[in-house]
Amino acid sequence: MRAYAHLALAGFRRYSTYRQAMFAGLAANVVFGLLRTAVLVATVAAAPVAGYDVAAAVTYVWLGQGLLSFVVLWGETQLSERIRTGDVVVDLSRPWHLQAALLAEDLGRGAYSVVVRFVPPVVIGALLFPFRWPGPATWPLFAVSAVLGLVISFGLRFMLNCTTFWLLDSRGVVNMYAVVSGLLCGLIVPLAFMPEWARDVLWATPFPYLLQAPIDVFLERGPQWTVLAWQAFWAVAVLAAGNLVLSRAVRKVVVQGG
Amino acid sequence: MVETYLRLVGARLRGQFAYRTSFTIEVVAQAVVQAIELAAITILFSHVEALGGFDVHEVVLVYAIAATAFGLADLTAGQLNELPTYIRTGSFDVLLLRPLGTLPQVMVGDIRLKRIGRTLFGLGAMVYALAHNEIAWSPAKAALVVVAPVAGAVIFGSVWVVACAVCFWMVEGQEIANTVTYGSNAFTSYPVTVYSGWLRRFMAFVVPGAFVAYYPALALLDRADPLGGPAVLGWVSPLVALAAAVVAGLVWRFAVRHYRGTGS
């Protein structure tokens, strides 16, 4: 257990060394936040749409801008690279569970990301535009929901990376995920704006639970405990699936060496 | 000279067909990126009649011109994103030694045809938008349909050059550059009336994003500018593009003159 705590700390430290990159990324978050706010506010200015008035739309945009780098909505290929080069063998022979170790590191990364990528966009959005703050009881629920979103996201990214064991190059899969995840998670447009059939299909997948679910909890839309229960279900489901995929893959790995 | 560039481009293009599956996946992915923005516009318009005073087909026209222009710019200027790598690894020093311009060398050095997906989707959207808007066609407008995306591409390309030139000074400048380039793409996809304040002034006129799609679309639709600009603005995007290209060229030259190399 202590090893995992150290890994989480290492994850925190590792990203805190790339300070300039973090600020550059923050600038991108803010500019896109401004552009997205303008479009969405133009949509709901005349009359609320699907329960979103101007304040709710603004909160949705800036919370989304903050959460997207906390949960990591794009693909990442670190594990995939290690599988491709064969370095993963070293990781597999260490005295830890590979998936748990990477999750611990990702949680550490998330903790750092809260400070530099989540809080600033939310504060900027709240200062510049009308904002909807939740009641005090909602804050801890939102925190749990955001962390569950990160865990589900990690679980999906882990499985995407594991496809490298079979595909040898998962860049195509990861790129495609990066391309569509924004729409499926509710980053581009609130899921409540979508036609009913699309909403039904999407809420039956883990994607909305990465981003739209924490935002819904924050905006106090719908029953919060139900959302959290579904998030917990998906977190367990994707981690278990990833574990299964990994154990299958490990049987396949041929260690060459001399 | 031109022949040299053509041979460089030819060699690059041939190499890319070697991995056919990965090529196809990339082309589709690029088209999907562009399709998602159109999906967002469609979803928003399922709840409202107008955005910034424009109906759905008019917004799709603006979006389509911007998408085609950005696709073309991405195809030719997109590899400027590799500039930090060139600088870090010292490849840029090699480019300086050759008797060709550094900027065209970077631009043709790694043309990625798989990026054609954006352009193709943009062209498809343009055909749709032109068919669904009432346009009083004239020879001048027919010319504008062809010229606007090309001029828009030159404007985007110039933005790309200026933004990436930052990387000569800032090691981590790429993400800042991406904000400006992809940000302009997002900005130009909607009528500029959606935006307000300094954001509009900066993105529409300092970065001349309004001339990529908004003003040409107004000219095609015979609509007066709700912001009060004269009608001639719809026809001047080639001139704006030329000016942007000159500025970009000067900024690039200035940046390269101050380039010191990473040493070894």
Coordinates of C-alpha atoms in Angstrom, one line a residue:
Chain A
M1 CA 0.0 0.0 0.0
R2 CA 2.9 2.4 0.8
A3 CA 4.3 1.8 -2.6
Y4 CA 1.2 3.0 -4.2
A5 CA 1.2 6.1 -2.0
H6 CA 4.7 6.8 -3.2
L7 CA 3.6 6.4 -6.8
A8 CA 0.8 8.9 -6.3
L9 CA 3.3 11.3 -4.9
A10 CA 5.7 10.6 -7.8
G11 CA 2.8 11.4 -10.2
F12 CA 2.2 14.7 -8.5
R13 CA 5.8 15.6 -8.6
R14 CA 6.4 14.5 -12.1
Y15 CA 3.8 16.9 -13.6
S16 CA 4.8 19.7 -11.3
T17 CA 8.1 19.9 -13.0
Y18 CA 6.6 20.9 -16.3
R19 CA 5.3 24.2 -15.1
Q20 CA 5.6 26.1 -18.3
A21 CA 3.7 23.4 -20.2
M22 CA 1.0 23.5 -17.6
F23 CA 0.6 27.3 -18.0
A24 CA 0.5 27.0 -21.7
G25 CA -2.2 24.4 -21.4
L26 CA -4.1 26.6 -19.1
A27 CA -4.0 29.4 -21.6
A28 CA -5.5 27.1 -24.2
N29 CA -8.2 26.1 -21.7
V30 CA -9.2 29.7 -21.1
V31 CA -9.2 30.8 -24.7
F32 CA -11.4 27.9 -25.7
G33 CA -13.6 28.5 -22.6
L34 CA -14.2 32.1 -23.8
L35 CA -15.1 30.9 -27.3
R36 CA -17.4 28.1 -26.1
T37 CA -19.1 30.4 -23.6
A38 CA -19.9 32.9 -26.4
V39 CA -21.6 30.2 -28.5
L40 CA -23.5 28.6 -25.7
V41 CA -24.6 31.9 -24.2
A42 CA -25.9 33.0 -27.6
T43 CA -27.9 29.8 -27.6
V44 CA -29.6 30.1 -24.2
A45 CA -29.7 33.9 -24.0
A46 CA -33.3 34.3 -25.3
A47 CA -34.7 31.4 -23.3
P48 CA -33.3 28.5 -21.2
V49 CA -32.6 25.3 -23.2
A50 CA -33.1 21.9 -21.5
G51 CA -32.9 23.6 -18.1
Y52 CA -29.7 25.6 -18.9
D53 CA -30.0 29.3 -18.3
V54 CA -27.1 31.6 -18.9
A55 CA -25.5 31.0 -15.5
A56 CA -25.9 27.2 -15.8
A57 CA -24.4 27.3 -19.4
V58 CA -21.4 29.3 -18.2
T59 CA -20.9 27.0 -15.2
Y60 CA -21.1 24.0 -17.5
V61 CA -18.5 25.4 -19.9
W62 CA -15.9 26.4 -17.3
L63 CA -16.3 23.4 -15.1
G64 CA -15.9 21.3 -18.3
Q65 CA -12.7 23.3 -19.3
G66 CA -11.3 22.6 -15.8
L67 CA -12.4 18.9 -15.6
L68 CA -11.1 18.0 -19.1
S69 CA -7.5 18.0 -18.1
F70 CA -8.3 16.6 -14.6
V71 CA -10.0 13.4 -16.0
V72 CA -7.8 13.6 -19.2
L73 CA -10.2 13.4 -22.2
W74 CA -7.7 12.8 -24.9
G75 CA -5.8 9.6 -25.4
E76 CA -2.4 9.1 -24.0
T77 CA 0.1 6.5 -25.2
Q78 CA 2.7 6.1 -22.5
L79 CA 1.9 2.5 -21.6
S80 CA 1.3 1.8 -25.3
E81 CA 4.9 3.0 -26.0
R82 CA 6.3 0.8 -23.3
I83 CA 4.4 -2.1 -24.7
R84 CA 5.6 -1.4 -28.2
T85 CA 9.2 -1.2 -27.2
G86 CA 9.0 -4.1 -24.8
D87 CA 9.8 -2.1 -21.7
V88 CA 6.5 -3.2 -20.3
V89 CA 8.2 -6.5 -19.3
V90 CA 10.1 -4.6 -16.6
D91 CA 6.9 -3.0 -15.3
L92 CA 5.2 -6.4 -15.2
S93 CA 8.0 -8.0 -13.2
R94 CA 8.0 -5.3 -10.5
P95 CA 6.4 -6.2 -7.2
W96 CA 3.2 -4.4 -7.9
H97 CA 0.0 -4.7 -9.9
L98 CA 0.6 -2.7 -13.1
Q99 CA -2.9 -1.4 -13.4
A100 CA -3.1 -0.3 -9.7
A101 CA 0.4 1.3 -9.9
L102 CA -0.6 3.3 -13.0
L103 CA -3.9 4.3 -11.3
A104 CA -2.0 5.5 -8.3
E105 CA 0.3 7.6 -10.5
D106 CA -2.7 9.0 -12.4
L107 CA -4.4 10.0 -9.1
G108 CA -1.3 11.9 -8.1
R109 CA -1.3 13.6 -11.5
G110 CA -4.9 14.5 -11.0
A111 CA -4.2 16.0 -7.6
Y112 CA -1.6 18.4 -9.2
S113 CA -4.0 19.1 -12.1
V114 CA -6.7 20.3 -9.6
V115 CA -4.4 23.2 -8.6
V116 CA -3.2 24.4 -12.0
R117 CA -5.7 23.1 -14.5
F118 CA -9.1 22.9 -12.7
V119 CA -9.2 25.8 -10.2
P120 CA -7.9 28.6 -12.5
P121 CA -10.4 28.2 -15.4
V122 CA -13.3 27.8 -12.9
V123 CA -12.3 31.0 -11.1
I124 CA -11.8 32.9 -14.3
G125 CA -15.2 31.8 -15.6
A126 CA -16.8 32.7 -12.3
L127 CA -15.2 36.2 -12.3
L128 CA -16.1 37.0 -15.9
F129 CA -19.6 35.7 -16.2
P130 CA -22.7 34.9 -14.1
F131 CA -21.9 31.6 -12.4
R132 CA -24.0 29.1 -10.5
W133 CA -22.4 27.9 -7.2
P134 CA -23.9 24.8 -5.6
G135 CA -25.1 24.5 -2.0
P136 CA -22.5 23.4 0.6
A137 CA -23.8 19.8 0.7
T138 CA -23.0 19.4 -3.0
W139 CA -19.3 20.1 -2.8
P140 CA -18.1 16.8 -1.3
L141 CA -20.4 14.9 -3.7
F142 CA -18.9 16.8 -6.6
A143 CA -15.4 16.0 -5.4
V144 CA -16.3 12.3 -5.2
S145 CA -17.9 12.4 -8.6
A146 CA -14.9 14.1 -10.2
V147 CA -12.5 11.5 -8.8
L148 CA -14.8 8.7 -10.0
G149 CA -14.8 10.4 -13.4
L150 CA -10.9 10.3 -13.4
V151 CA -10.9 6.6 -12.4
I152 CA -13.3 5.7 -15.2
S153 CA -11.3 7.7 -17.6
F154 CA -8.1 6.0 -16.4
G155 CA -9.8 2.6 -16.9
L156 CA -10.7 3.4 -20.5
R157 CA -7.3 4.8 -21.3
F158 CA -5.6 1.7 -19.8
M159 CA -7.7 -0.6 -22.0
L160 CA -7.0 1.5 -25.1
N161 CA -3.3 1.3 -24.4
C162 CA -3.5 -2.5 -23.8
T163 CA -4.8 -2.9 -27.3
T164 CA -1.1 -2.5 -28.3
F165 CA -0.5 -6.0 -27.1
W166 CA -2.6 -7.2 -30.0
L167 CA -2.4 -4.3 -32.6
L168 CA 1.3 -3.6 -32.0
D169 CA 0.4 0.1 -32.7
S170 CA -2.6 1.6 -31.0
R171 CA -2.1 5.1 -32.3
G172 CA -5.1 4.8 -34.6
V173 CA -7.4 3.6 -31.8
V174 CA -6.1 6.2 -29.3
N175 CA -6.4 9.1 -31.9
M176 CA -10.0 8.1 -32.7
Y177 CA -10.8 8.0 -29.0
A178 CA -9.3 11.5 -28.6
V179 CA -11.4 12.7 -31.5
V180 CA -14.8 11.4 -30.4
S181 CA -14.4 11.5 -26.6
G182 CA -15.3 15.2 -26.3
L183 CA -18.7 14.7 -28.0
L184 CA -19.5 11.4 -26.2
C185 CA -18.6 12.8 -22.7
G186 CA -20.6 16.0 -23.1
L187 CA -17.7 18.4 -23.5
I188 CA -18.7 19.9 -26.8
V189 CA -22.5 20.2 -26.1
P190 CA -24.4 19.4 -22.9
L191 CA -25.8 15.9 -23.3
A192 CA -29.2 17.3 -22.3
F193 CA -29.2 19.3 -25.6
M194 CA -29.0 16.1 -27.7
P195 CA -31.9 14.3 -29.2
E196 CA -33.5 11.8 -26.9
W197 CA -32.3 8.7 -28.7
A198 CA -28.7 9.9 -28.5
R199 CA -29.0 10.7 -24.8
D200 CA -30.4 7.2 -24.1
V201 CA -27.6 5.5 -26.1
L202 CA -24.8 7.6 -24.5
W203 CA -26.0 7.3 -20.9
A204 CA -25.8 3.6 -21.3
T205 CA -22.1 3.9 -21.9
P206 CA -19.4 5.0 -19.5
F207 CA -18.5 8.2 -21.4
P208 CA -21.0 10.7 -19.9
Y209 CA -19.8 9.6 -16.4
L210 CA -16.3 11.0 -17.1
L211 CA -17.5 14.6 -17.5
Q212 CA -21.2 15.3 -17.8
A213 CA -21.9 13.4 -14.6
P214 CA -19.7 15.5 -12.3
I215 CA -21.0 18.7 -14.0
D216 CA -24.6 17.5 -13.4
V217 CA -23.8 16.9 -9.7
F218 CA -22.3 20.4 -9.4
L219 CA -25.3 22.0 -11.1
E220 CA -27.6 19.9 -8.9
R221 CA -29.4 18.5 -12.0
G222 CA -31.2 15.3 -11.1
P223 CA -30.6 12.8 -8.3
Q224 CA -27.0 13.1 -7.2
W225 CA -26.7 9.8 -5.4
T226 CA -28.0 7.9 -8.4
V227 CA -25.3 9.5 -10.6
L228 CA -22.6 8.6 -8.1
A229 CA -23.8 5.0 -7.8
W230 CA -23.7 4.6 -11.6
Q231 CA -20.2 6.2 -11.6
A232 CA -19.0 3.7 -9.0
F233 CA -20.5 0.9 -11.1
W234 CA -18.7 2.0 -14.2
A235 CA -15.4 2.6 -12.3
V236 CA -15.5 -1.0 -11.0
A237 CA -16.6 -2.3 -14.4
V238 CA -13.9 -0.7 -16.5
L239 CA -11.1 -1.5 -13.9
A240 CA -12.2 -5.1 -13.8
A241 CA -12.4 -5.3 -17.6
G242 CA -8.9 -3.7 -17.8
N243 CA -7.6 -6.2 -15.3
L244 CA -9.0 -9.1 -17.4
V245 CA -7.5 -7.6 -20.6
L246 CA -4.1 -7.3 -18.9
S247 CA -4.0 -10.8 -17.6
R248 CA -5.0 -12.1 -21.1
A249 CA -2.2 -10.0 -22.6
V250 CA 0.4 -11.1 -20.1
R251 CA -0.1 -14.7 -21.2
K252 CA 0.7 -13.5 -24.7
V253 CA 3.9 -11.6 -23.9
V254 CA 7.0 -13.3 -25.1
V255 CA 10.1 -12.0 -23.3
Q256 CA 13.0 -11.9 -25.6
G257 CA 16.4 -11.1 -24.2
G258 CA 19.9 -12.2 -23.7
Chain B
M1 CA 13.7 25.8 -57.7
V2 CA 10.0 24.9 -58.0
E3 CA 11.0 21.5 -59.4
T4 CA 13.0 20.9 -56.2
Y5 CA 10.0 21.5 -54.1
L6 CA 7.8 19.4 -56.3
R7 CA 10.2 16.5 -55.9
L8 CA 10.3 16.9 -52.1
V9 CA 6.5 16.9 -52.0
G10 CA 6.3 13.9 -54.3
A11 CA 8.6 11.8 -52.3
R12 CA 6.7 12.7 -49.1
L13 CA 3.4 11.7 -50.7
R14 CA 4.5 8.4 -52.1
G15 CA 5.8 7.4 -48.7
Q16 CA 2.5 7.9 -47.1
F17 CA 0.6 5.3 -49.1
A18 CA 2.9 2.6 -47.8
Y19 CA 0.7 2.2 -44.7
R20 CA -2.7 2.1 -46.2
T21 CA -4.8 1.1 -43.2
S22 CA -3.2 3.7 -40.9
F23 CA -3.6 6.3 -43.7
T24 CA -7.3 5.5 -44.1
I25 CA -8.0 5.7 -40.4
E26 CA -6.3 9.1 -40.2
V27 CA -8.3 10.5 -43.1
V28 CA -11.5 9.3 -41.4
A29 CA -10.4 10.6 -38.0
Q30 CA -9.7 14.1 -39.5
A31 CA -13.1 14.1 -41.2
V32 CA -14.7 13.1 -37.9
V33 CA -13.0 16.0 -36.1
Q34 CA -14.6 18.4 -38.6
A35 CA -18.0 16.5 -38.5
I36 CA -18.2 16.9 -34.7
E37 CA -18.2 20.7 -35.0
L38 CA -21.0 20.4 -37.5
A39 CA -22.9 18.1 -35.2
A40 CA -22.5 20.6 -32.4
I41 CA -24.0 23.3 -34.6
T42 CA -26.9 21.0 -35.6
I43 CA -27.6 20.1 -31.9
L44 CA -27.6 23.8 -30.9
F45 CA -30.0 24.7 -33.7
S46 CA -32.4 22.0 -32.6
H47 CA -33.3 24.4 -29.8
V48 CA -33.0 27.8 -31.3
E49 CA -34.0 29.5 -34.6
A50 CA -30.9 31.7 -34.9
L51 CA -27.4 32.2 -33.5
G52 CA -26.0 35.7 -33.6
G53 CA -28.9 36.6 -36.0
F54 CA -28.1 33.8 -38.5
D55 CA -30.2 30.8 -39.3
V56 CA -28.9 27.2 -39.5
H57 CA -28.1 27.1 -43.2
E58 CA -26.3 30.5 -43.0
V59 CA -24.2 29.3 -40.0
V60 CA -23.4 26.1 -41.9
L61 CA -22.2 28.2 -44.8
V62 CA -19.8 30.1 -42.5
Y63 CA -18.7 26.9 -40.9
A64 CA -18.1 25.2 -44.3
I65 CA -16.0 28.0 -45.7
A66 CA -13.9 28.1 -42.5
A67 CA -13.6 24.3 -42.4
T68 CA -12.4 24.0 -46.0
A69 CA -9.9 26.9 -45.5
F70 CA -8.6 25.4 -42.2
G71 CA -8.3 22.0 -43.9
L72 CA -6.2 23.4 -46.7
A73 CA -4.0 25.4 -44.2
D74 CA -3.6 22.3 -42.0
L75 CA -2.5 20.3 -45.1
T76 CA 0.2 22.8 -46.0
A77 CA 1.2 24.7 -42.8
G78 CA 0.2 22.1 -40.2
Q79 CA 3.7 20.6 -40.0
L80 CA 4.9 23.9 -38.5
N81 CA 3.7 22.2 -35.3
E82 CA 6.9 20.1 -35.6
L83 CA 9.1 23.2 -35.4
P84 CA 10.0 22.7 -31.7
T85 CA 11.2 19.2 -32.5
Y86 CA 13.3 20.5 -35.4
I87 CA 14.8 23.1 -33.1
R88 CA 15.4 20.7 -30.2
T89 CA 17.0 18.0 -32.3
G90 CA 19.0 20.4 -34.5
S91 CA 17.3 19.5 -37.7
F92 CA 16.5 23.1 -38.2
D93 CA 20.2 23.9 -38.5
V94 CA 20.3 21.5 -41.5
L95 CA 17.5 23.4 -43.2
L96 CA 19.5 26.6 -42.8
L97 CA 22.4 25.1 -44.6
R98 CA 20.4 24.3 -47.7
P99 CA 20.0 26.9 -50.5
L100 CA 16.2 27.0 -50.1
G101 CA 14.0 29.1 -47.9
T102 CA 13.5 27.7 -44.4
L103 CA 9.8 28.3 -44.3
P104 CA 8.9 26.5 -47.5
Q105 CA 11.3 23.7 -46.4
V106 CA 9.4 23.2 -43.2
M107 CA 6.1 23.4 -44.9
V108 CA 6.7 20.9 -47.7
G109 CA 9.2 18.9 -45.7
D110 CA 6.5 16.7 -44.2
I111 CA 3.2 17.3 -46.0
R112 CA 0.7 14.8 -44.5
L113 CA -1.9 13.9 -47.0
K114 CA -3.9 12.1 -44.4
R115 CA -5.0 15.6 -43.2
I116 CA -7.1 15.8 -46.4
G117 CA -10.0 14.5 -44.4
R118 CA -10.8 17.9 -42.9
T119 CA -10.8 19.5 -46.4
L120 CA -12.9 16.8 -47.9
F121 CA -15.5 17.2 -45.2
G122 CA -15.4 21.0 -45.5
L123 CA -16.0 20.7 -49.2
G124 CA -19.0 18.4 -48.7
A125 CA -20.4 20.8 -46.2
M126 CA -19.9 23.7 -48.6
V127 CA -21.8 21.9 -51.4
Y128 CA -24.7 21.3 -48.9
A129 CA -24.6 24.9 -47.6
L130 CA -24.5 26.4 -51.1
A131 CA -27.5 24.3 -52.1
H132 CA -29.6 25.2 -49.1
N133 CA -29.1 28.9 -49.0
E134 CA -30.8 31.3 -51.4
I135 CA -27.9 32.7 -53.4
A136 CA -28.4 35.1 -56.3
W137 CA -25.6 33.6 -58.4
S138 CA -23.3 35.8 -60.5
P139 CA -19.9 35.2 -62.0
A140 CA -18.3 37.3 -59.2
K141 CA -20.0 35.1 -56.6
A142 CA -18.9 31.9 -58.3
A143 CA -15.4 33.2 -58.2
L144 CA -15.8 34.1 -54.5
V145 CA -16.8 30.5 -53.7
V146 CA -13.5 29.3 -55.0
V147 CA -11.4 32.2 -53.8
A148 CA -12.7 32.5 -50.3
P149 CA -11.5 29.1 -48.9
V150 CA -8.1 29.7 -50.6
A151 CA -7.7 33.2 -49.2
G152 CA -9.0 31.8 -45.8
A153 CA -6.3 29.1 -46.0
V154 CA -3.6 31.7 -46.6
I155 CA -4.9 33.7 -43.6
F156 CA -4.9 30.6 -41.4
G157 CA -1.5 29.6 -42.8
S158 CA -0.1 33.1 -41.9
V159 CA -1.6 32.8 -38.4
W160 CA 0.2 29.4 -38.1
V161 CA 3.5 30.9 -39.2
V162 CA 3.3 33.8 -36.8
A163 CA 2.1 31.6 -33.9
C164 CA 4.8 29.0 -34.4
A165 CA 7.6 31.6 -34.8
V166 CA 7.1 32.0 -31.0
C167 CA 8.8 28.6 -30.7
F168 CA 12.1 30.2 -31.6
W169 CA 12.0 32.0 -28.3
M170 CA 9.8 29.8 -26.1
V171 CA 10.7 26.2 -25.6
E172 CA 7.2 25.2 -24.6
G173 CA 5.6 27.7 -27.0
Q174 CA 3.8 25.0 -29.1
E175 CA 0.7 24.8 -27.0
I176 CA 0.3 28.6 -27.0
A177 CA 0.7 28.4 -30.8
N178 CA -2.0 25.7 -31.0
T179 CA -4.3 27.9 -29.0
V180 CA -4.1 30.6 -31.6
T181 CA -4.3 28.3 -34.6
Y182 CA -7.0 25.9 -33.5
G183 CA -8.7 28.7 -31.6
S184 CA -9.0 30.7 -34.8
N185 CA -10.6 27.6 -36.4
A186 CA -13.1 27.4 -33.6
F187 CA -13.8 31.2 -33.8
T188 CA -14.3 31.3 -37.6
S189 CA -16.8 28.4 -37.6
Y190 CA -19.6 30.8 -36.2
P191 CA -20.7 34.2 -37.4
V192 CA -18.6 36.8 -35.5
T193 CA -21.9 38.3 -34.2
V194 CA -21.9 35.5 -31.7
Y195 CA -18.9 36.9 -30.0
S196 CA -18.5 40.3 -28.3
G197 CA -16.0 42.7 -26.7
W198 CA -12.3 42.4 -27.0
L199 CA -12.5 38.7 -27.9
R200 CA -14.3 39.6 -31.1
R201 CA -12.1 42.6 -31.9
F202 CA -9.0 40.5 -31.4
M203 CA -10.0 37.3 -33.2
A204 CA -11.9 39.0 -36.0
F205 CA -9.6 41.9 -36.9
V206 CA -6.2 41.5 -35.2
V207 CA -6.1 37.9 -36.2
P208 CA -8.1 38.6 -39.3
G209 CA -10.5 35.7 -38.6
A210 CA -13.6 37.6 -39.8
F211 CA -12.2 37.6 -43.4
V212 CA -11.9 33.8 -43.5
A213 CA -15.6 32.9 -43.7
Y214 CA -17.9 35.6 -42.1
Y215 CA -17.5 38.4 -44.6
P216 CA -17.3 36.2 -47.7
A217 CA -20.5 34.4 -46.5
L218 CA -22.3 37.8 -46.1
A219 CA -21.3 38.7 -49.7
L220 CA -22.6 35.3 -51.0
L221 CA -25.9 35.8 -49.1
D222 CA -26.2 39.5 -50.1
R223 CA -26.7 40.3 -46.4
A224 CA -25.6 43.6 -44.8
D225 CA -23.1 43.3 -42.0
P226 CA -25.1 43.4 -38.7
L227 CA -22.0 45.1 -37.2
G228 CA -22.2 47.9 -39.7
G229 CA -19.2 47.2 -41.9
P230 CA -19.4 48.2 -45.6
A231 CA -20.4 45.5 -48.2
V232 CA -17.0 45.6 -49.8
L233 CA -15.5 43.7 -46.8
G234 CA -17.0 40.5 -48.3
W235 CA -14.7 40.8 -51.3
V236 CA -11.4 41.9 -49.8
S237 CA -10.3 38.6 -48.2
P238 CA -7.6 38.0 -50.9
L239 CA -6.1 41.3 -50.0
V240 CA -6.3 40.6 -46.3
A241 CA -4.7 37.2 -47.1
L242 CA -1.9 38.9 -49.0
A243 CA -1.2 41.3 -46.2
A244 CA -1.3 38.5 -43.6
A245 CA 1.2 36.5 -45.7
V246 CA 3.5 39.5 -45.9
V247 CA 3.4 40.1 -42.2
A248 CA 3.9 36.4 -41.5
G249 CA 6.9 36.3 -43.9
L250 CA 8.5 39.3 -42.1
V251 CA 7.9 37.8 -38.7
W252 CA 9.4 34.5 -39.8
R253 CA 12.5 36.3 -41.2
F254 CA 12.9 38.2 -38.1
A255 CA 12.6 35.1 -36.0
V256 CA 15.1 33.1 -38.0
R257 CA 17.6 35.9 -37.9
H258 CA 17.5 35.7 -34.1
Y259 CA 17.7 31.9 -34.1
R260 CA 20.8 30.7 -32.2
G261 CA 20.4 27.0 -32.3
T262 CA 20.4 24.7 -29.4
G263 CA 24.1 23.9 -29.6
S264 CA 25.5 20.5 -28.9

